[in-house]
Tab-separated table of C-alpha atoms in Angstrom:
chain	number	residue	atom	x	y	z
A	83	ASP	CA	-3.037	-17.784	-13.898
A	84	GLN	CA	-1.158	-14.537	-14.433
A	85	GLN	CA	-0.333	-14.138	-18.108
A	86	VAL	CA	1.657	-10.960	-17.465
A	87	LYS	CA	3.930	-10.964	-14.467
A	88	GLN	CA	5.772	-8.149	-12.782
A	89	ASN	CA	7.660	-9.918	-10.047
A	90	SER	CA	9.099	-6.857	-8.349
A	91	PRO	CA	6.401	-5.004	-6.392
A	92	SER	CA	8.729	-2.091	-5.757
A	93	LEU	CA	11.999	-0.565	-6.873
A	94	SER	CA	14.026	2.269	-5.400
A	95	VAL	CA	16.594	4.157	-7.487
A	96	GLN	CA	18.709	7.244	-6.962
A	97	GLU	CA	18.057	10.285	-9.090
A	98	GLY	CA	20.195	10.294	-12.210
A	99	ARG	CA	20.690	6.543	-12.217
A	100	ILE	CA	19.042	3.985	-14.489
A	101	SER	CA	15.731	2.387	-13.524
A	102	ILE	CA	15.034	-1.045	-14.966
A	103	LEU	CA	11.534	-2.470	-14.637
A	104	ASN	CA	10.937	-6.042	-15.718
A	105	CYS	CA	7.957	-7.917	-17.079
A	106	ASP	CA	7.463	-11.552	-18.103
A	107	TYR	CA	4.609	-13.052	-20.061
A	108	THR	CA	3.411	-16.577	-20.670
A	109	ASN	CA	1.055	-16.261	-23.628
A	110	SER	CA	3.018	-16.749	-26.864
A	111	MET	CA	0.135	-15.151	-28.801
A	112	PHE	CA	0.927	-11.743	-27.339
A	113	ASP	CA	2.465	-9.540	-29.995
A	114	TYR	CA	2.022	-6.030	-28.663
A	115	PHE	CA	3.327	-4.763	-25.371
A	116	LEU	CA	2.792	-1.513	-23.526
A	117	TRP	CA	3.921	0.275	-20.417
A	118	TYR	CA	1.602	2.532	-18.456
A	119	LYS	CA	2.491	4.885	-15.639
A	120	LYS	CA	0.107	5.627	-12.784
A	121	TYR	CA	0.277	8.395	-10.207
A	122	PRO	CA	-1.859	8.209	-7.035
A	123	ALA	CA	-5.509	9.150	-7.538
A	124	GLU	CA	-5.048	9.283	-11.315
A	125	GLY	CA	-5.750	6.813	-14.080
A	126	PRO	CA	-2.909	5.029	-15.866
A	127	THR	CA	-1.295	6.949	-18.708
A	128	PHE	CA	0.345	5.390	-21.725
A	129	LEU	CA	4.117	5.588	-21.713
A	130	ILE	CA	5.629	3.488	-24.490
A	131	SER	CA	4.860	0.403	-26.544
A	132	ILE	CA	6.610	-2.180	-28.673
A	133	SER	CA	5.466	-4.571	-31.343
A	134	SER	CA	6.813	-8.106	-31.474
A	135	ILE	CA	8.519	-7.382	-34.792
A	136	LYS	CA	10.948	-5.143	-32.920
A	137	ASP	CA	13.295	-5.785	-30.044
A	138	LYS	CA	13.766	-2.193	-28.958
A	139	ASN	CA	11.797	1.031	-28.939
A	140	GLU	CA	13.087	4.304	-27.608
A	141	ASP	CA	11.315	7.529	-26.668
A	142	GLY	CA	13.448	10.105	-24.951
A	143	ARG	CA	14.544	8.803	-21.572
A	144	PHE	CA	12.415	5.672	-21.939
A	145	THR	CA	13.449	2.523	-23.777
A	146	VAL	CA	11.602	-0.764	-23.912
A	147	PHE	CA	13.426	-3.976	-24.789
A	148	LEU	CA	11.684	-7.143	-25.903
A	149	ASN	CA	13.183	-10.625	-25.753
A	150	LYS	CA	10.635	-12.872	-27.441
A	151	SER	CA	12.513	-16.115	-26.873
A	152	ALA	CA	12.570	-15.445	-23.143
A	153	LYS	CA	9.080	-13.902	-23.145
A	154	HIS	CA	10.524	-10.971	-21.287
A	155	LEU	CA	10.433	-7.226	-21.660
A	156	SER	CA	11.989	-4.440	-19.702
A	157	LEU	CA	11.584	-0.701	-19.386
A	158	HIS	CA	14.698	1.392	-18.933
A	159	ILE	CA	14.502	4.959	-17.661
A	160	VAL	CA	17.704	6.969	-18.018
A	161	PRO	CA	18.340	9.203	-16.216
A	162	SER	CA	15.718	8.650	-13.531
A	163	GLN	CA	14.025	11.737	-12.127
A	164	PRO	CA	11.943	12.220	-8.962
A	165	GLY	CA	8.894	12.858	-11.158
A	166	ASP	CA	9.216	9.311	-12.470
A	167	SER	CA	8.115	8.003	-9.079
A	168	ALA	CA	4.880	6.139	-9.848
A	169	VAL	CA	3.466	2.672	-10.362
A	170	TYR	CA	4.388	1.177	-13.725
A	171	PHE	CA	2.148	-1.405	-15.364
A	172	CYS	CA	3.200	-3.745	-18.106
A	173	ALA	CA	0.391	-4.777	-20.478
A	174	ALA	CA	0.133	-7.100	-23.444
A	175	SER	CA	-2.321	-8.037	-26.151
A	176	SER	CA	-2.684	-10.176	-29.263
A	177	SER	CA	-3.211	-8.465	-32.610
A	178	GLY	CA	-6.753	-7.437	-33.351
A	179	ASN	CA	-9.350	-6.664	-30.762
A	180	THR	CA	-8.190	-8.750	-27.830
A	181	PRO	CA	-8.216	-6.915	-24.514
A	182	LEU	CA	-5.111	-5.649	-22.793
A	183	VAL	CA	-3.813	-7.922	-20.029
A	184	PHE	CA	-2.064	-5.997	-17.271
A	185	GLY	CA	0.558	-7.049	-14.766
A	186	LYS	CA	0.247	-6.167	-11.089
A	187	GLY	CA	2.541	-3.182	-11.381
A	188	THR	CA	5.888	-2.100	-9.938
A	189	ARG	CA	6.123	0.924	-7.685
A	190	LEU	CA	9.182	2.982	-8.618
A	191	SER	CA	10.606	5.450	-6.134
A	192	VAL	CA	13.289	7.812	-7.392
A	193	ILE	CA	15.203	9.305	-4.501
A	194	ALA	CA	16.702	12.751	-4.860
B	279	GLU	CA	-8.570	18.655	-24.795
B	280	ALA	CA	-10.589	17.356	-21.875
B	281	GLY	CA	-9.728	13.895	-20.659
B	282	VAL	CA	-11.979	11.057	-19.605
B	283	VAL	CA	-14.301	12.231	-16.848
B	284	GLN	CA	-15.619	9.918	-14.163
B	285	SER	CA	-17.928	10.493	-11.251
B	286	PRO	CA	-18.152	10.083	-8.397
B	287	ARG	CA	-14.485	9.882	-7.468
B	288	TYR	CA	-15.231	8.051	-4.233
B	289	LYS	CA	-18.226	6.059	-3.054
B	290	ILE	CA	-18.847	4.262	0.233
B	291	ILE	CA	-21.892	2.045	0.514
B	292	GLU	CA	-23.137	-0.823	2.612
B	293	LYS	CA	-23.336	-4.279	1.131
B	294	LYS	CA	-26.515	-5.148	-0.731
B	295	GLN	CA	-26.975	-1.503	-1.754
B	296	PRO	CA	-26.952	-0.464	-5.416
B	297	VAL	CA	-24.291	1.833	-6.856
B	298	ALA	CA	-23.712	3.470	-10.223
B	299	PHE	CA	-20.664	4.999	-11.860
B	300	TRP	CA	-20.679	7.462	-14.731
B	301	CYS	CA	-18.107	8.011	-17.469
B	302	ASN	CA	-17.787	10.670	-20.155
B	303	PRO	CA	-15.134	9.672	-22.701
B	304	ILE	CA	-12.931	11.932	-24.776
B	305	SER	CA	-14.900	13.554	-27.568
B	306	GLY	CA	-14.704	11.541	-30.771
B	307	HIS	CA	-13.615	8.328	-29.089
B	308	ASN	CA	-15.884	5.537	-30.280
B	309	THR	CA	-14.514	2.823	-28.036
B	310	LEU	CA	-15.181	2.860	-24.311
B	311	TYR	CA	-13.871	0.442	-21.676
B	312	TRP	CA	-14.730	-0.265	-18.083
B	313	TYR	CA	-11.991	-1.831	-15.960
B	314	ARG	CA	-11.863	-2.954	-12.360
B	315	GLN	CA	-8.634	-2.632	-10.419
B	316	ASN	CA	-8.409	-4.540	-7.168
B	317	LEU	CA	-5.892	-3.528	-4.549
B	318	GLY	CA	-2.389	-4.537	-5.576
B	319	GLN	CA	-3.514	-5.713	-9.012
B	320	GLY	CA	-3.537	-4.341	-12.516
B	321	PRO	CA	-6.721	-3.219	-14.262
B	322	GLU	CA	-8.967	-6.002	-15.574
B	323	LEU	CA	-11.414	-5.398	-18.395
B	324	LEU	CA	-15.095	-5.698	-17.517
B	325	ILE	CA	-16.722	-4.527	-20.741
B	326	ARG	CA	-15.857	-2.811	-24.015
B	327	TYR	CA	-18.194	-0.752	-26.159
B	328	GLU	CA	-17.976	0.122	-29.824
B	329	ASN	CA	-20.329	3.101	-30.018
B	330	GLU	CA	-23.537	1.788	-28.393
B	331	GLU	CA	-22.717	-1.896	-28.793
B	332	ALA	CA	-21.122	-3.995	-26.065
B	333	VAL	CA	-18.630	-6.076	-28.072
B	334	ASP	CA	-16.793	-7.737	-25.193
B	335	ASP	CA	-18.535	-8.317	-21.880
B	336	SER	CA	-17.209	-11.779	-21.130
B	337	GLN	CA	-15.660	-10.653	-17.826
B	338	LEU	CA	-18.696	-8.733	-16.588
B	339	PRO	CA	-20.460	-10.546	-13.689
B	340	LYS	CA	-23.871	-10.310	-15.257
B	341	ASP	CA	-25.804	-11.429	-12.210
B	342	ARG	CA	-25.130	-8.140	-10.460
B	343	PHE	CA	-23.326	-5.865	-12.906
B	344	SER	CA	-24.883	-4.006	-15.799
B	345	ALA	CA	-23.661	-1.293	-18.123
B	346	GLU	CA	-25.095	0.896	-20.810
B	347	ARG	CA	-23.948	3.417	-23.370
B	348	LEU	CA	-27.224	4.535	-24.836
B	349	LYS	CA	-26.161	7.306	-27.206
B	350	GLY	CA	-22.699	6.032	-27.893
B	351	VAL	CA	-21.106	8.690	-25.712
B	352	ASP	CA	-21.539	8.594	-21.915
B	353	SER	CA	-21.678	5.279	-20.113
B	354	THR	CA	-22.977	4.048	-16.789
B	355	LEU	CA	-21.816	0.972	-14.878
B	356	LYS	CA	-24.147	-0.332	-12.186
B	357	ILE	CA	-23.782	-2.884	-9.416
B	358	GLN	CA	-26.897	-4.228	-7.732
B	359	PRO	CA	-26.584	-5.496	-5.088
B	360	ALA	CA	-23.014	-4.682	-4.100
B	361	GLU	CA	-20.927	-7.243	-2.236
B	362	LEU	CA	-17.880	-6.796	-0.034
B	363	GLY	CA	-15.647	-8.174	-2.792
B	364	ASP	CA	-16.715	-5.396	-5.150
B	365	SER	CA	-14.525	-2.907	-3.297
B	366	ALA	CA	-12.088	-1.713	-5.943
B	367	VAL	CA	-11.256	1.177	-8.244
B	368	TYR	CA	-13.451	1.248	-11.339
B	369	LEU	CA	-11.661	2.796	-14.289
B	370	CYS	CA	-13.172	4.047	-17.504
B	371	ALA	CA	-11.031	4.422	-20.624
B	372	SER	CA	-11.664	5.468	-24.200
B	373	SER	CA	-9.879	5.210	-27.517
B	374	VAL	CA	-10.399	6.313	-31.094
B	375	GLY	CA	-10.609	2.756	-32.368
B	376	SER	CA	-10.843	-0.687	-30.895
B	377	GLY	CA	-7.618	-2.262	-32.087
B	378	SER	CA	-4.913	-3.012	-29.575
B	379	TYR	CA	-2.695	-0.399	-31.202
B	380	ASN	CA	-5.080	2.429	-30.359
B	381	GLU	CA	-3.956	4.241	-27.238
B	382	GLN	CA	-6.397	3.974	-24.384
B	383	PHE	CA	-6.898	7.079	-22.271
B	384	PHE	CA	-7.956	6.406	-18.703
B	385	GLY	CA	-10.072	8.455	-16.368
B	386	PRO	CA	-9.097	8.937	-12.704
B	387	GLY	CA	-11.390	6.135	-11.563
B	388	THR	CA	-14.067	5.717	-8.910
B	389	ARG	CA	-12.902	4.170	-5.674
B	390	LEU	CA	-15.706	2.021	-4.288
B	391	THR	CA	-15.728	0.831	-0.700
B	392	VAL	CA	-18.387	-1.679	0.294
B	393	LEU	CA	-18.881	-2.030	4.060
């Protein structure tokens, strides 16, 4: 049973527009959420995170929103750039030493 | 600062053969992880080390998989014998500490193909 779900396998956005990547989770014990970006033939790299005590975290062009009641988070990229084209993984964990649980990823293509 | 180094980058073997993957974490990172990423899936943790000690290996198929981190630095993941279903990318990651809030840095992975 997938505890972290990314239901959109792919997303295509025009350069300069907003990209919105969605993630749902089922485990109510999750209290820390992360987004990773992965380019082909490279390992995932950390992008941004959010703790469950917050509902928004912003870092430059990247903003993550958390809706705990809906068990939903989203990553907004504004404005989108061609270099943002990659696979984005949502991940979650419970506080302490529990392992990260990853979603299946969403492939973002930003078209110039 | 050098990142996480993994070798080989690619490996093709026939089923029932043994295979080993090597990982050198970022200097000073005490925690080391091995993940498996199947095609179209996210990474799944196989084992986590705190220095030399394996503190979470609940997802490691112990009948055929083994891992070691003898000096608390480099690590080796072995599969013997390999099966067709073991074809995947094997990712190594490291972090300063083991808590969920410690950023994990991933290596480029080893893509294993079992024929």
